[in-house]
mmCIF file of C-alpha atoms and ligand atoms in Angstrom:
data_model
loop_
_atom_site.group_PDB
_atom_site.id
_atom_site.type_symbol
_atom_site.label_atom_id
_atom_site.label_comp_id
_atom_site.label_asym_id
_atom_site.label_seq_id
_atom_site.Cartn_x
_atom_site.Cartn_y
_atom_site.Cartn_z
ATOM 1 C CA UNK A 94 0.000 0.000 0.000
ATOM 2 C CA UNK A 95 1.536 3.368 -1.004
ATOM 3 C CA UNK A 96 2.389 5.836 1.703
ATOM 4 C CA UNK A 97 -0.376 8.368 2.270
ATOM 5 C CA UNK A 98 0.047 12.058 1.676
ATOM 6 C CA UNK A 99 -0.342 13.831 4.982
ATOM 7 C CA UNK A 100 -1.966 17.167 5.430
ATOM 8 C CA UNK A 101 -2.270 19.019 8.684
ATOM 9 C CA UNK A 102 -5.317 20.748 10.054
ATOM 10 C CA UNK A 103 -5.345 22.797 13.207
ATOM 11 C CA UNK A 104 -8.217 23.061 15.641
ATOM 12 C CA UNK A 105 -5.990 24.296 18.395
ATOM 13 C CA UNK A 106 -7.231 27.196 20.508
ATOM 14 C CA UNK A 107 -6.297 28.792 23.788
ATOM 15 C CA UNK A 108 -9.892 29.226 24.867
ATOM 16 C CA UNK A 109 -13.213 27.883 23.639
ATOM 17 C CA UNK A 110 -16.773 28.307 24.892
ATOM 18 C CA UNK A 111 -18.106 25.240 26.693
ATOM 19 C CA UNK A 112 -20.699 23.477 24.484
ATOM 20 C CA UNK A 113 -22.932 22.929 27.540
ATOM 21 C CA UNK A 114 -22.908 26.279 29.301
ATOM 22 C CA UNK A 115 -20.937 28.638 27.093
ATOM 23 C CA UNK A 116 -18.312 29.290 29.747
ATOM 24 C CA UNK A 117 -15.023 30.347 28.208
ATOM 25 C CA UNK A 118 -12.713 27.436 28.924
ATOM 26 C CA UNK A 119 -8.964 27.315 28.765
ATOM 27 C CA UNK A 120 -7.027 24.716 26.889
ATOM 28 C CA UNK A 121 -6.011 21.846 29.117
ATOM 29 C CA UNK A 122 -3.881 19.974 26.626
ATOM 30 C CA UNK A 123 -3.279 19.355 22.962
ATOM 31 C CA UNK A 124 -4.002 16.170 21.104
ATOM 32 C CA UNK A 125 -4.057 14.818 17.600
ATOM 33 C CA UNK A 126 -6.052 12.416 15.548
ATOM 34 C CA UNK A 127 -5.612 10.904 12.124
ATOM 35 C CA UNK A 128 -8.359 10.768 9.537
ATOM 36 C CA UNK A 129 -8.434 8.872 6.279
ATOM 37 C CA UNK A 130 -9.459 11.252 3.552
ATOM 38 C CA UNK A 131 -10.134 10.925 -0.161
ATOM 39 C CA UNK A 132 -6.856 10.450 -1.945
ATOM 40 C CA UNK A 133 -5.644 11.541 -5.327
ATOM 41 C CA UNK A 134 -6.263 8.977 -8.061
ATOM 42 C CA UNK A 135 -3.663 10.620 -10.306
ATOM 43 C CA UNK A 136 -0.777 9.981 -7.944
ATOM 44 C CA UNK A 137 -2.350 6.813 -6.611
ATOM 45 C CA UNK A 138 -1.591 7.812 -3.071
ATOM 46 C CA UNK A 139 -4.026 7.752 -0.178
ATOM 47 C CA UNK A 140 -4.482 10.903 1.834
ATOM 48 C CA UNK A 141 -4.549 11.238 5.581
ATOM 49 C CA UNK A 142 -5.404 14.328 7.538
ATOM 50 C CA UNK A 143 -3.754 14.898 10.874
ATOM 51 C CA UNK A 144 -5.809 17.156 13.101
ATOM 52 C CA UNK A 145 -4.028 18.931 15.908
ATOM 53 C CA UNK A 146 -6.662 20.016 18.371
ATOM 54 C CA UNK A 147 -7.066 21.420 21.816
ATOM 55 C CA UNK A 148 -8.907 19.835 24.712
ATOM 56 C CA UNK A 149 -10.519 22.238 27.132
ATOM 57 C CA UNK A 150 -11.781 21.994 30.671
ATOM 58 C CA UNK A 151 -14.932 23.781 31.743
ATOM 59 C CA UNK A 152 -14.570 24.701 35.390
ATOM 60 C CA UNK A 153 -18.304 25.300 35.673
ATOM 61 C CA UNK A 154 -19.473 21.928 34.294
ATOM 62 C CA UNK A 155 -16.301 20.155 35.385
ATOM 63 C CA UNK A 156 -16.115 18.490 32.036
ATOM 64 C CA UNK A 157 -13.557 18.171 29.298
ATOM 65 C CA UNK A 158 -14.419 18.918 25.735
ATOM 66 C CA UNK A 159 -12.582 19.065 22.438
ATOM 67 C CA UNK A 160 -12.324 21.974 20.077
ATOM 68 C CA UNK A 161 -15.010 21.721 17.442
ATOM 69 C CA UNK A 162 -13.890 19.694 14.438
ATOM 70 C CA UNK A 163 -17.293 18.447 13.349
ATOM 71 C CA UNK A 164 -16.681 20.020 9.950
ATOM 72 C CA UNK A 165 -13.863 17.533 9.421
ATOM 73 C CA UNK A 166 -15.188 14.346 10.983
ATOM 74 C CA UNK A 167 -17.707 12.837 13.340
ATOM 75 C CA UNK A 168 -16.475 12.266 16.884
ATOM 76 C CA UNK A 169 -14.551 9.016 17.099
ATOM 77 C CA UNK A 170 -14.478 8.487 13.342
ATOM 78 C CA UNK A 171 -11.301 7.470 11.539
ATOM 79 C CA UNK A 172 -12.537 8.944 8.277
ATOM 80 C CA UNK A 173 -13.190 12.479 7.144
ATOM 81 C CA UNK A 174 -16.745 13.634 6.750
ATOM 82 C CA UNK A 175 -16.333 13.985 2.997
ATOM 83 C CA UNK A 176 -15.005 10.428 2.825
ATOM 84 C CA UNK A 177 -18.097 9.215 4.661
ATOM 85 C CA UNK A 178 -20.356 11.374 2.504
ATOM 86 C CA UNK A 179 -18.817 9.975 -0.665
ATOM 87 C CA UNK A 180 -19.202 6.390 0.523
ATOM 88 C CA UNK A 181 -22.817 6.917 1.551
ATOM 89 C CA UNK A 182 -23.604 8.600 -1.752
ATOM 90 C CA UNK A 183 -22.251 5.631 -3.708
ATOM 91 C CA UNK A 184 -24.741 3.385 -1.934
ATOM 92 C CA UNK A 185 -27.732 5.679 -1.474
ATOM 93 C CA UNK A 186 -27.651 7.649 -4.710
ATOM 94 C CA UNK A 187 -25.772 5.382 -7.091
ATOM 95 C CA UNK A 188 -27.311 2.238 -5.667
ATOM 96 C CA UNK A 189 -24.072 0.294 -5.390
ATOM 97 C CA UNK A 190 -23.847 -2.735 -3.097
ATOM 98 C CA UNK A 191 -21.617 -2.146 -0.073
ATOM 99 C CA UNK A 192 -18.743 -4.240 -1.401
ATOM 100 C CA UNK A 193 -18.795 -2.500 -4.761
ATOM 101 C CA UNK A 194 -18.918 0.883 -3.037
ATOM 102 C CA UNK A 195 -15.845 -0.092 -1.026
ATOM 103 C CA UNK A 196 -14.059 -1.195 -4.153
ATOM 104 C CA UNK A 197 -15.013 2.027 -5.954
ATOM 105 C CA UNK A 198 -13.710 4.122 -3.070
ATOM 106 C CA UNK A 199 -10.396 2.373 -3.335
ATOM 107 C CA UNK A 200 -10.233 2.612 -7.122
ATOM 108 C CA UNK A 201 -11.297 6.261 -7.402
ATOM 109 C CA UNK A 202 -10.164 7.770 -4.136
ATOM 110 C CA UNK A 203 -7.529 5.462 -2.703
ATOM 111 C CA UNK A 204 -9.312 5.154 0.586
ATOM 112 C CA UNK A 205 -9.871 1.723 2.024
ATOM 113 C CA UNK A 206 -13.125 1.288 3.930
ATOM 114 C CA UNK A 207 -14.357 -2.137 5.028
ATOM 115 C CA UNK A 208 -17.786 -2.727 3.534
ATOM 116 C CA UNK A 209 -19.285 -3.318 6.992
ATOM 117 C CA UNK A 210 -18.170 0.178 7.942
ATOM 118 C CA UNK A 211 -19.927 1.613 4.891
ATOM 119 C CA UNK A 212 -23.017 -0.316 5.883
ATOM 120 C CA UNK A 213 -22.869 1.227 9.366
ATOM 121 C CA UNK A 214 -22.618 4.703 7.894
ATOM 122 C CA UNK A 215 -25.551 4.172 5.586
ATOM 123 C CA UNK A 216 -27.690 2.682 8.333
ATOM 124 C CA UNK A 217 -26.730 5.507 10.688
ATOM 125 C CA UNK A 218 -28.649 7.881 8.500
ATOM 126 C CA UNK A 219 -27.262 8.371 5.052
ATOM 127 C CA UNK A 220 -30.250 10.141 3.634
ATOM 128 C CA UNK A 221 -29.643 12.444 0.733
ATOM 129 C CA UNK A 222 -27.458 15.412 1.471
ATOM 130 C CA UNK A 223 -26.268 14.351 4.890
ATOM 131 C CA UNK A 224 -24.008 11.581 5.985
ATOM 132 C CA UNK A 225 -24.117 9.626 9.198
ATOM 133 C CA UNK A 226 -25.362 11.612 12.098
ATOM 134 C CA UNK A 227 -24.737 10.348 15.594
ATOM 135 C CA UNK A 228 -27.757 8.966 17.379
ATOM 136 C CA UNK A 229 -27.273 10.762 20.659
ATOM 137 C CA UNK A 230 -29.075 14.027 20.958
ATOM 138 C CA UNK A 231 -27.495 17.294 21.847
ATOM 139 C CA UNK A 232 -28.900 20.544 23.047
ATOM 140 C CA UNK A 233 -27.133 22.172 20.166
ATOM 141 C CA UNK A 234 -28.734 19.912 17.620
ATOM 142 C CA UNK A 235 -27.162 17.233 15.474
ATOM 143 C CA UNK A 236 -25.417 19.614 13.119
ATOM 144 C CA UNK A 237 -23.326 21.215 15.799
ATOM 145 C CA UNK A 238 -21.924 18.358 17.818
ATOM 146 C CA UNK A 239 -18.625 19.343 19.231
ATOM 147 C CA UNK A 240 -16.749 16.108 19.671
ATOM 148 C CA UNK A 241 -17.572 15.739 23.327
ATOM 149 C CA UNK A 242 -16.031 13.304 25.655
ATOM 150 C CA UNK A 243 -17.368 12.366 29.011
ATOM 151 C CA UNK A 244 -13.980 12.550 30.573
ATOM 152 C CA UNK A 245 -10.376 12.947 29.737
ATOM 153 C CA UNK A 246 -9.313 10.709 26.948
ATOM 154 C CA UNK A 247 -5.883 9.241 26.604
ATOM 155 C CA UNK A 248 -4.512 9.870 23.155
HETATM 156 ZN ZN1 ZN B 429 -19.607 24.271 30.917
#
């Protein structure tokens, strides 16, 4: 498997408002996560995005939260949102079986996704226009989930 191209994204802030109460919360630490993105078929290399992000502590709620990176990926996902969107579209709009969608993603975008993962994404709510939304509800609504964690997460 060819080495992926890496690109960096920063979601690293000194202070962020708490998603629960709005309290301005200082950065507690920095962390990073890797996301598989759509690669370039011309070079044949996969593409990974490394997100450097800040974790904040709200002294009012006594909770940790991550800087918002919902534009890039769902919380806990190993794939970018546009990778998920593309996979879901292949199944929902183009009507491809999961295995064929997985194969197409590899052929056209150099991203490897197990077909069971694609199935999970589709079943999690791949209706037209929006990819998998998390099931848990949020006071901010599903479009503005902020990558919350219940506690401190070891990275
Ligand atoms: Zn708070």
